[in-house]
């Protein structure tokens, strides 16, 4: 996944009693508020009973010392891609623990674990759209450890020496648009994600929201590659995956 700019972790604060959408909300806005959301949610997502699924940090798209663009397909834009507006985009980097490359170093890659990562990305997006003013797009970069074929995404990476032209390693990202998630911002969070705690890897396919999470996030799944622009800045290029 693309390198993320680590920000100072803001202290999470409890919302006042009676908050209609969620029982917690960030105390700040912008990148600081986004990091508070990441710090609040990520410990609840577990790779095992003792291991957190991923550490989540914000990606600073407005850092002049480390310029970074996120570009997405747009058939009407020059070259077929357009850069997301950094002033209205929040990026999150989900980095697995116990490894050197941000992959999840405990447990086994599986469709269940990928679905749980997709749920976490969705919840990050919902909180960001609800509480961070002006945010129109949320991009979540997922830990590596997946392969893609011409026909479908595979949760498990190909064994060493067995990758072929029909099955290649792929880094994944999820992109969410505020307008698409607006219906879920107009009703309490627990009507969308009912549990007070996220399900475990084994529980997630049986969770009441699993089908909804799968449908919403399948629409926003992209292959993610980091490239260098002509001006020397880095670009995170998001390209569509085969229909899942």
Tab-separated table of C-alpha atoms in Angstrom, residues 5-233:
chain	number	residue	atom	x	y	z
A	5	UNK	CA	1.984	10.291	6.541
A	6	UNK	CA	1.656	9.544	10.227
A	7	UNK	CA	-0.097	12.233	12.243
A	8	UNK	CA	-0.198	12.734	15.957
A	9	UNK	CA	-2.991	10.671	17.465
A	10	UNK	CA	-5.732	12.837	18.862
A	11	UNK	CA	-7.468	11.772	22.042
A	12	UNK	CA	-10.927	10.339	21.438
A	13	UNK	CA	-13.793	11.945	23.293
A	14	UNK	CA	-17.256	10.697	24.134
A	15	UNK	CA	-20.176	12.468	22.541
A	16	UNK	CA	-22.768	13.931	24.819
A	17	UNK	CA	-25.533	11.589	25.888
A	18	UNK	CA	-28.432	11.468	23.508
A	19	UNK	CA	-26.388	11.715	20.291
A	20	UNK	CA	-28.714	10.328	17.640
A	21	UNK	CA	-26.279	8.928	15.055
A	22	UNK	CA	-23.542	7.350	17.224
A	23	UNK	CA	-22.442	7.137	20.839
A	24	UNK	CA	-19.072	8.718	20.001
A	25	UNK	CA	-17.851	11.479	17.759
A	26	UNK	CA	-14.470	13.131	17.122
A	27	UNK	CA	-13.736	16.391	18.889
A	28	UNK	CA	-11.907	17.896	15.898
A	29	UNK	CA	-12.232	18.196	12.159
A	30	UNK	CA	-9.973	17.751	9.165
A	31	UNK	CA	-7.009	15.387	9.401
A	32	UNK	CA	-6.946	15.589	13.198
A	33	UNK	CA	-10.579	14.491	13.356
A	34	UNK	CA	-9.915	11.743	10.830
A	35	UNK	CA	-7.063	10.397	12.951
A	36	UNK	CA	-9.323	10.436	16.007
A	37	UNK	CA	-11.836	8.340	14.065
A	38	UNK	CA	-9.074	5.916	13.057
A	39	UNK	CA	-7.754	5.672	16.614
A	40	UNK	CA	-11.239	5.070	17.979
A	41	UNK	CA	-12.365	2.378	15.535
A	42	UNK	CA	-9.243	0.374	14.721
A	43	UNK	CA	-8.692	-1.310	18.131
A	44	UNK	CA	-12.133	-2.923	17.892
A	45	UNK	CA	-11.239	-4.775	14.686
A	46	UNK	CA	-9.263	-7.921	15.548
A	47	UNK	CA	-7.209	-10.369	13.504
A	48	UNK	CA	-7.315	-12.656	16.551
A	49	UNK	CA	-8.312	-12.420	20.187
A	50	UNK	CA	-4.939	-10.830	20.968
A	51	UNK	CA	-4.036	-9.036	17.708
A	52	UNK	CA	-5.459	-5.911	16.147
A	53	UNK	CA	-6.428	-6.297	12.484
A	54	UNK	CA	-4.593	-3.160	11.317
A	55	UNK	CA	-3.177	0.138	12.498
A	56	UNK	CA	-4.978	2.960	10.705
A	57	UNK	CA	-3.312	6.283	9.886
A	58	UNK	CA	-4.425	9.201	7.786
A	59	UNK	CA	-2.855	10.027	4.427
A	60	UNK	CA	-2.008	13.721	4.119
A	61	UNK	CA	-2.879	14.783	0.574
A	62	UNK	CA	-1.905	18.416	1.247
A	63	UNK	CA	1.688	17.975	2.452
A	64	UNK	CA	3.942	20.136	0.215
A	65	UNK	CA	7.031	18.240	1.376
A	66	UNK	CA	5.538	14.917	0.218
A	67	UNK	CA	3.053	15.672	-2.564
A	68	UNK	CA	0.604	12.863	-3.219
A	69	UNK	CA	-2.363	12.605	-5.549
A	70	UNK	CA	-5.109	9.990	-5.702
A	71	UNK	CA	-6.410	9.496	-9.245
A	72	UNK	CA	-9.457	7.549	-10.377
A	73	UNK	CA	-10.870	6.555	-13.792
A	74	UNK	CA	-12.938	9.204	-15.572
A	75	UNK	CA	-13.647	8.659	-19.248
A	76	UNK	CA	-14.345	12.364	-19.803
A	77	UNK	CA	-11.076	13.561	-18.227
A	78	UNK	CA	-7.823	14.009	-20.189
A	79	UNK	CA	-5.981	10.689	-20.222
A	80	UNK	CA	-9.018	8.906	-18.800
A	81	UNK	CA	-8.173	9.709	-15.142
A	82	UNK	CA	-8.833	12.564	-12.767
A	83	UNK	CA	-7.176	13.549	-9.490
A	84	UNK	CA	-9.405	13.640	-6.436
A	85	UNK	CA	-9.681	17.049	-4.802
A	86	UNK	CA	-7.338	16.905	-1.775
A	87	UNK	CA	-9.386	19.524	0.070
A	88	UNK	CA	-12.445	17.243	0.125
A	89	UNK	CA	-10.792	13.803	0.257
A	90	UNK	CA	-9.754	11.867	3.358
A	91	UNK	CA	-7.328	8.981	2.933
A	92	UNK	CA	-6.750	6.167	5.409
A	93	UNK	CA	-3.922	3.622	5.318
A	94	UNK	CA	-4.659	0.256	6.970
A	95	UNK	CA	-1.359	-1.375	7.885
A	96	UNK	CA	-1.211	-4.899	9.268
A	97	UNK	CA	0.925	-5.746	12.282
A	98	UNK	CA	3.806	-8.190	12.740
A	99	UNK	CA	5.161	-7.819	9.204
A	100	UNK	CA	7.589	-5.597	7.307
A	101	UNK	CA	5.307	-4.684	4.397
A	102	UNK	CA	2.019	-3.750	6.124
A	103	UNK	CA	0.515	-7.173	5.410
A	104	UNK	CA	-1.318	-8.814	8.312
A	105	UNK	CA	1.290	-10.980	10.005
A	106	UNK	CA	-1.039	-13.204	12.007
A	107	UNK	CA	-3.658	-15.685	10.868
A	108	UNK	CA	-4.367	-16.734	7.295
A	109	UNK	CA	-5.615	-14.590	4.396
A	110	UNK	CA	-9.239	-15.426	3.691
A	111	UNK	CA	-12.430	-14.068	2.193
A	112	UNK	CA	-13.735	-13.559	5.740
A	113	UNK	CA	-10.749	-11.432	6.739
A	114	UNK	CA	-11.041	-9.340	3.597
A	115	UNK	CA	-14.742	-8.794	4.316
A	116	UNK	CA	-13.864	-7.601	7.823
A	117	UNK	CA	-11.334	-5.138	6.363
A	118	UNK	CA	-14.033	-3.916	3.996
A	119	UNK	CA	-16.389	-3.438	6.940
A	120	UNK	CA	-13.744	-1.409	8.764
A	121	UNK	CA	-13.161	0.783	5.703
A	122	UNK	CA	-16.900	1.357	5.387
A	123	UNK	CA	-17.218	2.362	9.042
A	124	UNK	CA	-14.267	4.766	8.694
A	125	UNK	CA	-16.025	6.341	5.710
A	126	UNK	CA	-19.373	6.635	7.481
A	127	UNK	CA	-17.841	8.411	10.489
A	128	UNK	CA	-15.802	10.681	8.214
A	129	UNK	CA	-18.780	11.765	6.131
A	130	UNK	CA	-20.935	12.257	9.215
A	131	UNK	CA	-18.546	14.318	11.311
A	132	UNK	CA	-15.874	15.874	9.070
A	133	UNK	CA	-17.184	18.940	7.294
A	134	UNK	CA	-16.576	19.205	3.561
A	135	UNK	CA	-15.474	15.617	2.978
A	136	UNK	CA	-16.847	14.245	-0.288
A	137	UNK	CA	-14.600	11.202	-0.853
A	138	UNK	CA	-12.932	8.678	1.450
A	139	UNK	CA	-10.201	6.346	0.219
A	140	UNK	CA	-8.962	3.429	2.340
A	141	UNK	CA	-5.764	1.607	1.358
A	142	UNK	CA	-5.949	-2.019	2.523
A	143	UNK	CA	-3.056	-4.219	3.708
A	144	UNK	CA	-1.411	-6.226	0.909
A	145	UNK	CA	-1.869	-9.971	0.569
A	146	UNK	CA	-4.379	-10.577	-2.215
A	147	UNK	CA	-4.346	-11.828	-5.791
A	148	UNK	CA	-6.583	-11.073	-8.724
A	149	UNK	CA	-7.373	-13.155	-11.802
A	150	UNK	CA	-9.134	-12.227	-15.009
A	151	UNK	CA	-12.391	-13.362	-13.454
A	152	UNK	CA	-12.331	-12.635	-9.719
A	153	UNK	CA	-10.543	-11.329	-6.659
A	154	UNK	CA	-8.865	-13.903	-4.406
A	155	UNK	CA	-8.326	-13.199	-0.731
A	156	UNK	CA	-5.290	-15.471	-0.497
A	157	UNK	CA	-1.987	-14.544	-2.203
A	158	UNK	CA	-0.540	-16.982	-4.715
A	159	UNK	CA	2.077	-19.358	-3.342
A	160	UNK	CA	5.660	-18.398	-4.032
A	161	UNK	CA	6.634	-19.382	-7.571
A	162	UNK	CA	3.047	-20.221	-8.538
A	163	UNK	CA	1.780	-16.835	-9.701
A	164	UNK	CA	0.712	-16.849	-13.343
A	165	UNK	CA	-0.616	-14.432	-15.911
A	166	UNK	CA	-4.127	-15.311	-14.715
A	167	UNK	CA	-3.375	-14.791	-11.010
A	168	UNK	CA	-1.275	-11.835	-9.910
A	169	UNK	CA	-0.598	-10.108	-6.574
A	170	UNK	CA	-2.668	-6.974	-6.158
A	171	UNK	CA	-2.913	-4.145	-3.630
A	172	UNK	CA	-6.468	-3.072	-2.884
A	173	UNK	CA	-8.170	0.172	-1.992
A	174	UNK	CA	-11.750	1.169	-1.330
A	175	UNK	CA	-13.193	4.494	-2.449
A	176	UNK	CA	-16.467	5.889	-1.106
A	177	UNK	CA	-18.495	8.862	-2.322
A	178	UNK	CA	-20.586	10.859	0.125
A	179	UNK	CA	-23.653	10.891	-2.118
A	180	UNK	CA	-23.691	7.089	-2.312
A	181	UNK	CA	-23.556	6.693	1.464
A	182	UNK	CA	-25.877	9.609	2.303
A	183	UNK	CA	-28.878	7.332	3.088
A	184	UNK	CA	-26.794	5.690	5.841
A	185	UNK	CA	-25.878	9.096	7.289
A	186	UNK	CA	-29.532	10.002	7.665
A	187	UNK	CA	-30.268	7.167	10.087
A	188	UNK	CA	-28.452	5.965	13.233
A	189	UNK	CA	-25.251	4.025	12.660
A	190	UNK	CA	-26.590	0.965	14.510
A	191	UNK	CA	-29.306	0.569	11.889
A	192	UNK	CA	-26.514	-0.051	9.363
A	193	UNK	CA	-23.909	-1.792	11.557
A	194	UNK	CA	-25.994	-3.313	14.363
A	195	UNK	CA	-23.346	-4.752	16.694
A	196	UNK	CA	-21.791	-2.651	19.433
A	197	UNK	CA	-18.510	-4.404	18.576
A	198	UNK	CA	-17.418	-5.549	15.110
A	199	UNK	CA	-17.703	-9.277	14.415
A	200	UNK	CA	-14.615	-11.463	14.463
A	201	UNK	CA	-13.058	-12.902	11.308
A	202	UNK	CA	-15.022	-16.137	11.839
A	203	UNK	CA	-18.268	-14.323	12.641
A	204	UNK	CA	-18.298	-11.712	9.888
A	205	UNK	CA	-19.990	-13.785	7.126
A	206	UNK	CA	-22.892	-14.456	9.497
A	207	UNK	CA	-23.244	-10.880	10.790
A	208	UNK	CA	-26.597	-9.250	9.951
A	209	UNK	CA	-24.880	-6.531	7.903
A	210	UNK	CA	-22.501	-8.813	5.983
A	211	UNK	CA	-24.495	-8.786	2.734
A	212	UNK	CA	-24.880	-5.000	2.839
A	213	UNK	CA	-21.159	-4.524	3.513
A	214	UNK	CA	-20.294	-6.877	0.670
A	215	UNK	CA	-22.545	-5.086	-1.829
A	216	UNK	CA	-21.494	-1.533	-0.916
A	217	UNK	CA	-17.782	-2.256	-0.807
A	218	UNK	CA	-17.718	-4.430	-3.940
A	219	UNK	CA	-18.842	-1.346	-5.839
A	220	UNK	CA	-15.921	0.668	-4.431
A	221	UNK	CA	-13.087	-1.886	-4.680
A	222	UNK	CA	-10.084	-0.825	-6.759
A	223	UNK	CA	-6.617	-2.043	-7.532
A	224	UNK	CA	-4.126	0.409	-6.058
A	225	UNK	CA	-0.715	1.224	-7.513
A	226	UNK	CA	1.750	3.950	-6.590
A	227	UNK	CA	3.328	5.702	-9.558
A	228	UNK	CA	5.373	8.842	-10.140
A	229	UNK	CA	3.863	11.802	-11.970
A	230	UNK	CA	5.775	13.869	-14.498
A	231	UNK	CA	6.376	16.567	-11.880
A	232	UNK	CA	8.006	14.015	-9.561
A	233	UNK	CA	5.116	13.767	-7.129
